[in-house]
mmCIF file of C-alpha atoms in Angstrom:
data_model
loop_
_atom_site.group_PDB
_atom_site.id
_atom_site.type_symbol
_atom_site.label_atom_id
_atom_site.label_comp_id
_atom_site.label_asym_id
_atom_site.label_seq_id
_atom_site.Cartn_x
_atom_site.Cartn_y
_atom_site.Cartn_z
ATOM 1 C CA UNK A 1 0.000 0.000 0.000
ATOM 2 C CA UNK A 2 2.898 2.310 0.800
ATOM 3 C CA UNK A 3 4.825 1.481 -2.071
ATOM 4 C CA UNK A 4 1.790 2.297 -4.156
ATOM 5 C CA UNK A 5 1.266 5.561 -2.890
ATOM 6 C CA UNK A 6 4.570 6.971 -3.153
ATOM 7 C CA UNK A 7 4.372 5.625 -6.747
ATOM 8 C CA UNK A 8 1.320 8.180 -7.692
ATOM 9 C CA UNK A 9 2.766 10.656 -5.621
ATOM 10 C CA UNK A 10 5.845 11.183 -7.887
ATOM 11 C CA UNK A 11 3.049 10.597 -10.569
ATOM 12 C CA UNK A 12 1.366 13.379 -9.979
ATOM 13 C CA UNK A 13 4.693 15.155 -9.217
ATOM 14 C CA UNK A 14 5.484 15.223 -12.735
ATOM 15 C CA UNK A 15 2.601 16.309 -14.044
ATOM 16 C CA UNK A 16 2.730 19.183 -11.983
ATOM 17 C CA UNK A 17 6.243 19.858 -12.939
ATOM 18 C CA UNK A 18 5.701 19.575 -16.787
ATOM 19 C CA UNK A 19 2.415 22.438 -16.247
ATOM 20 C CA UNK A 20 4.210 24.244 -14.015
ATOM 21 C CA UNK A 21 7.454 24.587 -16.303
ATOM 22 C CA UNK A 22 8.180 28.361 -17.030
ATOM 23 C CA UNK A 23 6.333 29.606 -19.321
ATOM 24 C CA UNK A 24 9.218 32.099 -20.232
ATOM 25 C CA UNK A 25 13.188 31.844 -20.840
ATOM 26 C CA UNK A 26 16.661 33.713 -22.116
ATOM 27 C CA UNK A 27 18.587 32.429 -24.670
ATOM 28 C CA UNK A 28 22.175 32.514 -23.750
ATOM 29 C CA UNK A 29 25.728 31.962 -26.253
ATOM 30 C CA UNK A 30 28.949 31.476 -25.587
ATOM 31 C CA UNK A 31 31.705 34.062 -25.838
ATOM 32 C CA UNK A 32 33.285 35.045 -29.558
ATOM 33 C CA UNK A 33 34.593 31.380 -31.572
ATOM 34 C CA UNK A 34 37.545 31.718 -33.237
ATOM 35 C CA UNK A 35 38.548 29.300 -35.909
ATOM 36 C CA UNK A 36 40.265 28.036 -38.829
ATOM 37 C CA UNK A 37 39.562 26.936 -42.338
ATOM 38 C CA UNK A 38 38.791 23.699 -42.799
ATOM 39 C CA UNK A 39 37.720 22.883 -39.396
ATOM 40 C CA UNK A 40 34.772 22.529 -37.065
ATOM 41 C CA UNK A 41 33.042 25.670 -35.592
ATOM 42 C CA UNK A 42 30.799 24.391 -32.265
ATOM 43 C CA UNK A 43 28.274 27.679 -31.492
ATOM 44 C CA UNK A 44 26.967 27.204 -28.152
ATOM 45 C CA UNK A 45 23.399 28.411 -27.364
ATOM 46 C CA UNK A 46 21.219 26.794 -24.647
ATOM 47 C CA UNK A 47 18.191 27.654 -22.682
ATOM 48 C CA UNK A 48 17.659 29.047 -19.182
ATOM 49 C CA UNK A 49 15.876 28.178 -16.730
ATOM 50 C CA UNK A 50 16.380 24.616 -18.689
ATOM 51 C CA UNK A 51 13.846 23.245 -20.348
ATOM 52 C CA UNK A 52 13.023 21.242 -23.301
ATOM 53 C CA UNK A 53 13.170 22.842 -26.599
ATOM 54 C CA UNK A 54 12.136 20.005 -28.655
ATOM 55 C CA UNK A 55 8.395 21.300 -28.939
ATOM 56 C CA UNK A 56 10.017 24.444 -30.063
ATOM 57 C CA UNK A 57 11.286 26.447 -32.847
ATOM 58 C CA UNK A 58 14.994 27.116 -33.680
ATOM 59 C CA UNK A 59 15.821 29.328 -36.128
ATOM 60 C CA UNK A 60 19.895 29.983 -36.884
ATOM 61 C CA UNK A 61 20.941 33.025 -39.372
ATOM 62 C CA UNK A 62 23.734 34.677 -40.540
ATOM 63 C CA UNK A 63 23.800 38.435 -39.626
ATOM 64 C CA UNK A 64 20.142 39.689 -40.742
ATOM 65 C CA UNK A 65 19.586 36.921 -43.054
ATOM 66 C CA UNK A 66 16.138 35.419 -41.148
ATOM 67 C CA UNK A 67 14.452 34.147 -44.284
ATOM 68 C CA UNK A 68 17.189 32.328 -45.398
ATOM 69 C CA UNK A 69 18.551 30.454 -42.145
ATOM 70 C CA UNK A 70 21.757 28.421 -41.998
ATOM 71 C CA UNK A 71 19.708 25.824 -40.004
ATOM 72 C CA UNK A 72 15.719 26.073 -39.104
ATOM 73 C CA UNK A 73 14.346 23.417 -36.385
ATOM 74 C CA UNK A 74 10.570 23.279 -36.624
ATOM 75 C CA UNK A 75 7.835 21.199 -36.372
ATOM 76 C CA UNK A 76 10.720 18.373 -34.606
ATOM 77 C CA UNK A 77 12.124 18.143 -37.939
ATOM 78 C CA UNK A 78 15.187 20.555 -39.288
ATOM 79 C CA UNK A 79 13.816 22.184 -42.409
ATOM 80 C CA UNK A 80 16.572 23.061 -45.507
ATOM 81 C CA UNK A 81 13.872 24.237 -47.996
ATOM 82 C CA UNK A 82 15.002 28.065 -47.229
ATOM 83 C CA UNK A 83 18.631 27.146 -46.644
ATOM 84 C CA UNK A 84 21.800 28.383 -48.457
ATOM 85 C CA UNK A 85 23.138 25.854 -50.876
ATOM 86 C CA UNK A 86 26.703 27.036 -49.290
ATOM 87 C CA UNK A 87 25.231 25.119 -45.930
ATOM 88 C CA UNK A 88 24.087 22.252 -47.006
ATOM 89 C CA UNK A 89 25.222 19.125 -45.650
ATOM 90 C CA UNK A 90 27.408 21.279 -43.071
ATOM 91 C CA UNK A 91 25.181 22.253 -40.418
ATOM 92 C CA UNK A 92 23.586 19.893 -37.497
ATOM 93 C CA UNK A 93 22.815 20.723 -33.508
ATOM 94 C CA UNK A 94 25.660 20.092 -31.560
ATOM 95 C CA UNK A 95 27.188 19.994 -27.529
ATOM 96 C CA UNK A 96 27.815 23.341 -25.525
ATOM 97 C CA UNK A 97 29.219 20.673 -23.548
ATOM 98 C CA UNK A 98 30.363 17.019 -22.795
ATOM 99 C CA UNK A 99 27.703 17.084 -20.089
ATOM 100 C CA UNK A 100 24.735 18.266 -22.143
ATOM 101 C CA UNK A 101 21.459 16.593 -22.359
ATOM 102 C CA UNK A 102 20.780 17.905 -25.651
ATOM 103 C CA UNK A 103 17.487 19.430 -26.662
ATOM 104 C CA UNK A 104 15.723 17.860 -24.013
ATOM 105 C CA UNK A 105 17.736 19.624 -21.675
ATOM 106 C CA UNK A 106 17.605 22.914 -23.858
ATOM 107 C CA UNK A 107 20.449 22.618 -25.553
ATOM 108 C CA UNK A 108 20.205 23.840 -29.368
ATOM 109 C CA UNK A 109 23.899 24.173 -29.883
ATOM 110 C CA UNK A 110 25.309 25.185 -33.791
ATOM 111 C CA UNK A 111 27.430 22.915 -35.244
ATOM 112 C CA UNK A 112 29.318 24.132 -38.593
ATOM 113 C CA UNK A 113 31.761 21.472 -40.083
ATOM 114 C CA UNK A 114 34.748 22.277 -43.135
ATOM 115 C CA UNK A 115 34.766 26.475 -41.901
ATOM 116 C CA UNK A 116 35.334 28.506 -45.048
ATOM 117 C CA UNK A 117 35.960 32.115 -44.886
ATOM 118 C CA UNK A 118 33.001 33.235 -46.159
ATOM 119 C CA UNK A 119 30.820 31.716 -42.634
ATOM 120 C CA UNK A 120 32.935 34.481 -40.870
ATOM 121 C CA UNK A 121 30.344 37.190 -39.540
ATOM 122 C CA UNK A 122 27.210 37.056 -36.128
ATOM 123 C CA UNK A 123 25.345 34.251 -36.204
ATOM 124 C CA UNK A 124 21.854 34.423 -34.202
ATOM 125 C CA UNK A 125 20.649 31.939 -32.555
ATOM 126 C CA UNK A 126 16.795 32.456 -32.132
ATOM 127 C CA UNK A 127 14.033 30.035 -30.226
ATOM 128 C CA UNK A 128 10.568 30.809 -30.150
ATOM 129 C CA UNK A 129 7.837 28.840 -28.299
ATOM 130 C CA UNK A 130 3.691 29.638 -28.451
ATOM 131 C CA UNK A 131 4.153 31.743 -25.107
ATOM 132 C CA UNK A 132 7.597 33.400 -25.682
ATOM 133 C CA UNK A 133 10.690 34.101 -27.942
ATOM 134 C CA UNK A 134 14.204 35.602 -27.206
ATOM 135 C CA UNK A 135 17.357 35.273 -29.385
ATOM 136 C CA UNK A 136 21.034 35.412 -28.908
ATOM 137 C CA UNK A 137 24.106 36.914 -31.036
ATOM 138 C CA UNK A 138 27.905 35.111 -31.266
ATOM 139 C CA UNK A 139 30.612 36.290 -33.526
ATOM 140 C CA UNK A 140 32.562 33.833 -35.511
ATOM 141 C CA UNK A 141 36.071 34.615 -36.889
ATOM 142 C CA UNK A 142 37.747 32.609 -39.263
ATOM 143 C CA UNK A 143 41.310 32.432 -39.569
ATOM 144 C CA UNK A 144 44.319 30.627 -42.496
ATOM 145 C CA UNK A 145 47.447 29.782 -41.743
ATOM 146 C CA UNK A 146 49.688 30.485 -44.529
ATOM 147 C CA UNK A 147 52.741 28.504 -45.670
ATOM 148 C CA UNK A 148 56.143 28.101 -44.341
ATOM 149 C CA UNK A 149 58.289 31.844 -45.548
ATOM 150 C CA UNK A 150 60.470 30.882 -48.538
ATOM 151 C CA UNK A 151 63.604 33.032 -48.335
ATOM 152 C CA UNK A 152 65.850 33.989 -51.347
ATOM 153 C CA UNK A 153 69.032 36.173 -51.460
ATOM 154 C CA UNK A 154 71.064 38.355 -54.120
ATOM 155 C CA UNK A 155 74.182 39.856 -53.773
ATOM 156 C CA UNK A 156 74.398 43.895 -54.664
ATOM 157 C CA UNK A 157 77.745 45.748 -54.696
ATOM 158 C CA UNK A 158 79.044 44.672 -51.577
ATOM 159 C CA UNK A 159 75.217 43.547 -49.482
ATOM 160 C CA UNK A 160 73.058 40.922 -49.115
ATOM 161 C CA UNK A 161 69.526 41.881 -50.755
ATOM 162 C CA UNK A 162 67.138 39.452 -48.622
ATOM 163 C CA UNK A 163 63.618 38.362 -48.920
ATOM 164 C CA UNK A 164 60.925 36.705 -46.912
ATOM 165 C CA UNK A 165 57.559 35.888 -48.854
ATOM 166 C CA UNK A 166 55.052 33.545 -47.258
ATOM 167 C CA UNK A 167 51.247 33.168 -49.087
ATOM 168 C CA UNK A 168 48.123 31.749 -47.309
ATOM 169 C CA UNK A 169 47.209 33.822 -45.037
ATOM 170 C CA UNK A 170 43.687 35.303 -43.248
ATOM 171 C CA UNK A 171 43.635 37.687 -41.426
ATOM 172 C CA UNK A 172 46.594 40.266 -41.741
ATOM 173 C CA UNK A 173 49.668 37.898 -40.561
ATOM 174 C CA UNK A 174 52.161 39.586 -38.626
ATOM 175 C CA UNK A 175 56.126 39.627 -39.977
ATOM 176 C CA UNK A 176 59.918 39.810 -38.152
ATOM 177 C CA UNK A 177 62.900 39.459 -38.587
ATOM 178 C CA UNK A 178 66.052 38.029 -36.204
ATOM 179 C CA UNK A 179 69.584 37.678 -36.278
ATOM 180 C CA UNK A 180 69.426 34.961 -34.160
ATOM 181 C CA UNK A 181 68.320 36.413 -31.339
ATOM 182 C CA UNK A 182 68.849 39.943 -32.361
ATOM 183 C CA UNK A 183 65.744 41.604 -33.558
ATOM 184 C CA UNK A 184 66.282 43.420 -37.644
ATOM 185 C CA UNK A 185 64.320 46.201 -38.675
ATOM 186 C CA UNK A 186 63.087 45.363 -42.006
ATOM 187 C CA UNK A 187 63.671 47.563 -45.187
ATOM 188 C CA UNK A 188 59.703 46.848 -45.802
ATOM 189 C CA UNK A 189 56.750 44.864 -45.237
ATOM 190 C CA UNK A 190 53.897 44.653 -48.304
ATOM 191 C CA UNK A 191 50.745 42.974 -48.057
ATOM 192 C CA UNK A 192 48.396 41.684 -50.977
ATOM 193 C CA UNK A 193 45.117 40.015 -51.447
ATOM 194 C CA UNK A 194 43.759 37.789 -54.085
ATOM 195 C CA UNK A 195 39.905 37.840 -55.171
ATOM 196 C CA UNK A 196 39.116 35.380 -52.010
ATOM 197 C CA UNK A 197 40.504 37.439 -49.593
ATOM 198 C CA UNK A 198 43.649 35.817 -48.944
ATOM 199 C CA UNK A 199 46.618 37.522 -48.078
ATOM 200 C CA UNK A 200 50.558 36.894 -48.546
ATOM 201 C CA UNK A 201 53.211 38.951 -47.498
ATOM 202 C CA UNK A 202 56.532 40.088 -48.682
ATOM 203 C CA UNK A 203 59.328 41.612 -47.025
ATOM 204 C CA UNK A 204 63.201 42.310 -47.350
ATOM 205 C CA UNK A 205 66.091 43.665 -45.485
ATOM 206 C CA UNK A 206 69.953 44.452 -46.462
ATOM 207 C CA UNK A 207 72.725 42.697 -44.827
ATOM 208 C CA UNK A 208 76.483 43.460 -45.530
ATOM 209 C CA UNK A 209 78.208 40.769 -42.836
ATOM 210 C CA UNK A 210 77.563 36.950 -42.262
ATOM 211 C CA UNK A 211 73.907 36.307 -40.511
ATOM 212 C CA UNK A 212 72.210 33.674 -39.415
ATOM 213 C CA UNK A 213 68.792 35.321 -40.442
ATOM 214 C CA UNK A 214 64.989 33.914 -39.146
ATOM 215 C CA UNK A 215 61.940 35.333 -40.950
ATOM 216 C CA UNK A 216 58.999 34.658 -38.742
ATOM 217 C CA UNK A 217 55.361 35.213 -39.927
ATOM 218 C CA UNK A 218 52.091 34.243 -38.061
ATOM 219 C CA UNK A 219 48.475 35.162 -36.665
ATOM 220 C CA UNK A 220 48.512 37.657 -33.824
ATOM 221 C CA UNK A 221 47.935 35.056 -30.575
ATOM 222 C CA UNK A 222 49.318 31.928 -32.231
ATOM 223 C CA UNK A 223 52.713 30.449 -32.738
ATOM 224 C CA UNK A 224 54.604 31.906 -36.233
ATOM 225 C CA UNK A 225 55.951 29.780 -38.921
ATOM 226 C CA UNK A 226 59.848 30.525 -39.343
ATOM 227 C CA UNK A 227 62.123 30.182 -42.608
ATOM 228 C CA UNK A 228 65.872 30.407 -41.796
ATOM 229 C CA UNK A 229 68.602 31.384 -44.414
ATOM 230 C CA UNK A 230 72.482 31.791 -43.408
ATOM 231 C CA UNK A 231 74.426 34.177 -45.292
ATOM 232 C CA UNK A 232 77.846 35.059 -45.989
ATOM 233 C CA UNK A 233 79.321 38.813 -47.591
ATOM 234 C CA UNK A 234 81.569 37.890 -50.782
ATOM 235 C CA UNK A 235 84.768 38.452 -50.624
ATOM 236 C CA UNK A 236 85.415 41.364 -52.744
ATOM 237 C CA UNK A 237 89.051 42.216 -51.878
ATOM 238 C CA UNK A 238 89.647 39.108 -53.491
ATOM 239 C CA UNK A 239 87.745 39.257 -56.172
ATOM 240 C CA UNK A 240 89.179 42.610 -57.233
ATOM 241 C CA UNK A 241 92.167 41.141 -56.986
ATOM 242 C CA UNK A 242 91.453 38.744 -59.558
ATOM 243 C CA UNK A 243 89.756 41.270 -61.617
ATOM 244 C CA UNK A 244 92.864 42.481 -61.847
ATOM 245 C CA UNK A 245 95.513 40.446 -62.710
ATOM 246 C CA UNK A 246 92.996 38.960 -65.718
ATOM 247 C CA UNK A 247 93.155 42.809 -67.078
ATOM 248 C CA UNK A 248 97.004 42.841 -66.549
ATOM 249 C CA UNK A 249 97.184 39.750 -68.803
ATOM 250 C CA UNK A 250 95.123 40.431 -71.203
ATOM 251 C CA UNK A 251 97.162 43.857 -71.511
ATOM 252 C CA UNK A 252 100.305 42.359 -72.057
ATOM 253 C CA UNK A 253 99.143 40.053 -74.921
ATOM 254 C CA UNK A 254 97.666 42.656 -76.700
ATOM 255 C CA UNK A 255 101.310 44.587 -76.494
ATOM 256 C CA UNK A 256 102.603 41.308 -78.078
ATOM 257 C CA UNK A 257 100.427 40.929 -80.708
ATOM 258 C CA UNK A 258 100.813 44.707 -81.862
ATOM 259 C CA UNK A 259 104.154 44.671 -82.186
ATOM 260 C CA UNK A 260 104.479 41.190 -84.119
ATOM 261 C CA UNK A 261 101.663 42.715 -86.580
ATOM 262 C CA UNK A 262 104.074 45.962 -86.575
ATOM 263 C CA UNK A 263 106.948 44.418 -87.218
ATOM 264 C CA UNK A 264 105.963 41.854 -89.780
ATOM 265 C CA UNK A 265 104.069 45.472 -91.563
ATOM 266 C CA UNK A 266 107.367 47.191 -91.549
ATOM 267 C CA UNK A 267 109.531 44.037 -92.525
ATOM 268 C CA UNK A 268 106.942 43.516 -95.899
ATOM 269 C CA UNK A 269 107.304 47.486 -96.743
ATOM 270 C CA UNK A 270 111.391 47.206 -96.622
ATOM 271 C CA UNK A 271 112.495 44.576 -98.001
ATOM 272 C CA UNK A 272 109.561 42.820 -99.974
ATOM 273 C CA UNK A 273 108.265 46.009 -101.757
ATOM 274 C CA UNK A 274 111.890 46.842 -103.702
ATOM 275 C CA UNK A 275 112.132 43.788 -105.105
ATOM 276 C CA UNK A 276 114.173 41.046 -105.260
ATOM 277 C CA UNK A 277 116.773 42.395 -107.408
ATOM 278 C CA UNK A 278 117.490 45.311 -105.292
ATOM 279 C CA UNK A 279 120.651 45.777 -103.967
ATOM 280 C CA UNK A 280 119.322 46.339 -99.994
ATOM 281 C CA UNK A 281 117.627 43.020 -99.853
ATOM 282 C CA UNK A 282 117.365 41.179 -96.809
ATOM 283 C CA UNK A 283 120.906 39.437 -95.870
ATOM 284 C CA UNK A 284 119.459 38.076 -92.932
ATOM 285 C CA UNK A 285 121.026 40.503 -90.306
ATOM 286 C CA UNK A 286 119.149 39.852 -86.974
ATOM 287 C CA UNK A 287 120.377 43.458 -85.648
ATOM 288 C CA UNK A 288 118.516 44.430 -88.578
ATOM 289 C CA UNK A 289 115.613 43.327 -87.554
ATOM 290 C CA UNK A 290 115.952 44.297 -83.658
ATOM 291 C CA UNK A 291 116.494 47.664 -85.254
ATOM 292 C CA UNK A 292 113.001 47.582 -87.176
ATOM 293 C CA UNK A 293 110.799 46.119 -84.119
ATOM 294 C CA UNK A 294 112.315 49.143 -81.922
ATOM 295 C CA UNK A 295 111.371 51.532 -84.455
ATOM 296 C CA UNK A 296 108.028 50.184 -85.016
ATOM 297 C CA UNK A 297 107.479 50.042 -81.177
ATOM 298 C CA UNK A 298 108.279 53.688 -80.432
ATOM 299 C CA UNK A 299 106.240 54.315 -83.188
ATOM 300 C CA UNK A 300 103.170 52.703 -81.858
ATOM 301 C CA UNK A 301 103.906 53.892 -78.511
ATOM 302 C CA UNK A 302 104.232 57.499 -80.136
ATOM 303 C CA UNK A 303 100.762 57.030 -80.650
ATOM 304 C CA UNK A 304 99.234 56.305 -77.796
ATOM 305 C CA UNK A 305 97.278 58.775 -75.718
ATOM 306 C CA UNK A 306 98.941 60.457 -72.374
#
């Protein structure tokens, strides 16, 4: 008998409960999300007092966009005939929480899957009952980490022209330079977008002794990516050097060429053009012929400019 009447008691209970359940609640969200392409955005939205919002409606839209909702609850069934082909497939109720009870408990949590930037922007979440209504705002920022910086270098009089160029990024990344662990100044730092909205960056500094240079680039808040490039100054003493003694060479075989065309020119003119019956032929004197190149040289010489 006692058994029985503690068994209707919590009966009755129940029914209470259910009729007594507020007739009115807030919709609350969780603080800004932040994430990245490609991955999972989790908007948390719930009810309070809780209460089960499976009798209700649940309406979620991007900025003002009401009419055409990323994900519309109604009649217990999620409706897509008013949803953005750019959602479909991608949106389902989620967890605010490993805890949660789901809609049952309240709980009409956002999930977004594969994040591109174009879901960046205040998504509402909005629940209406027959009795009452109330709605909730979060911001969602999307972010792209760009590729690892690719660093070249070319050599200008006597510096090191280097650059740092990374691509990929969303937002604005942020760029620096080291010498190990000596911050550089860089010479500049240019940003530009493609048509999507995503940004790479250039930059490039002058160095004129060996470095053991770091280009760092990455989203304010997170960890940057780092390309690394060791450099040496030429040695230009040496190369001068070399310059130098190539010229000298190339001086002193031009000498000897001029005065074998000069003396061969001046040898024809003597001897050949007279004849060979003349009485000064050649007789083969080689003082002769010392005499000739000497007077051919200071003849060419005579020439030269001062």
């Amino acid at each position: 008998m006692g058994s029985q009447l503690v068994f209707w008691l919590a009966a009755l209970f129940n029914v209470w409960f259910i009729h007594a359940a507020p007739e009115n609640f807030v919709v609350s969200v969780s603080s800004n999300v932040s994430v990245h392409t490609k991955h999972t955005a989790v908007l948390p939205c719930w009810l309070s007092p809780q209460q089960s919002a499976e009798e209700m409606e649940v309406n979620w839209f991007l900025r003002d966009q009401f009419d055409a909702p990323v994900m519309l609850y109604k009649d217990k069934t999620i409706n897509n005939a008013s949803q953005p082909a750019s959602y479909r497939g991608r949106v389902s109720f989620g967890q605010k929480d490993a805890s949660s009870g789901g809609m049952k408990e309240g709980d009409v949590t956002l999930k977004l899957i594969n994040i591109t930037l174009a879901d960046a922007g205040e998504y509402t979440c909005y629940v209406s009952s027959d009795k009452h209504h109330d709605r909730a705002s979060v911001n969602v920022f999307v972010t792209q980490t760009g590729g690892t910086p690719l660093l070249t270098a070319v050599v200008k009089e006597n510096k090191i022209n280097v650059s740092c160029e990374s691509e990929g990024w969303y937002p604005k990344p942020q760029l620096r330079w080291s010498d190990g662990s000596k911050p550089l100044n860089p010479g500049a730092v240019v940003y530009t977008k493609d048509l999507s909205g995503i940004l790479s960056v250039h930059s490039w500094l002058m160095v004129s002794s060996h470095s053991a240079l770091s280009c760092l680039v990455g989203l304010p808040g997170e960890v940057p990516i780092k390309g690394r490039m060791r450099v040496e100054t030429p040695n230009l003493d040496t190369q001068d050097q070399g310059s130098g003694s190539s010229a000298a060479g190339w001086v002193m075989f031009a000498i000897a060429a001029v005065a074998l065309v000069i003396l061969g020119l001046l040898y024809f003119r003597k001897y050949r053009g007279k004849g060979p019956d003349s009485k000064h032929a050649n007789n083969g004197d080689p003082s002769e012929l010392e005499n000739l190149l000497s007077t051919g040289l200071q003849d060419y010489y005579g020439k030269l400019p001062d």
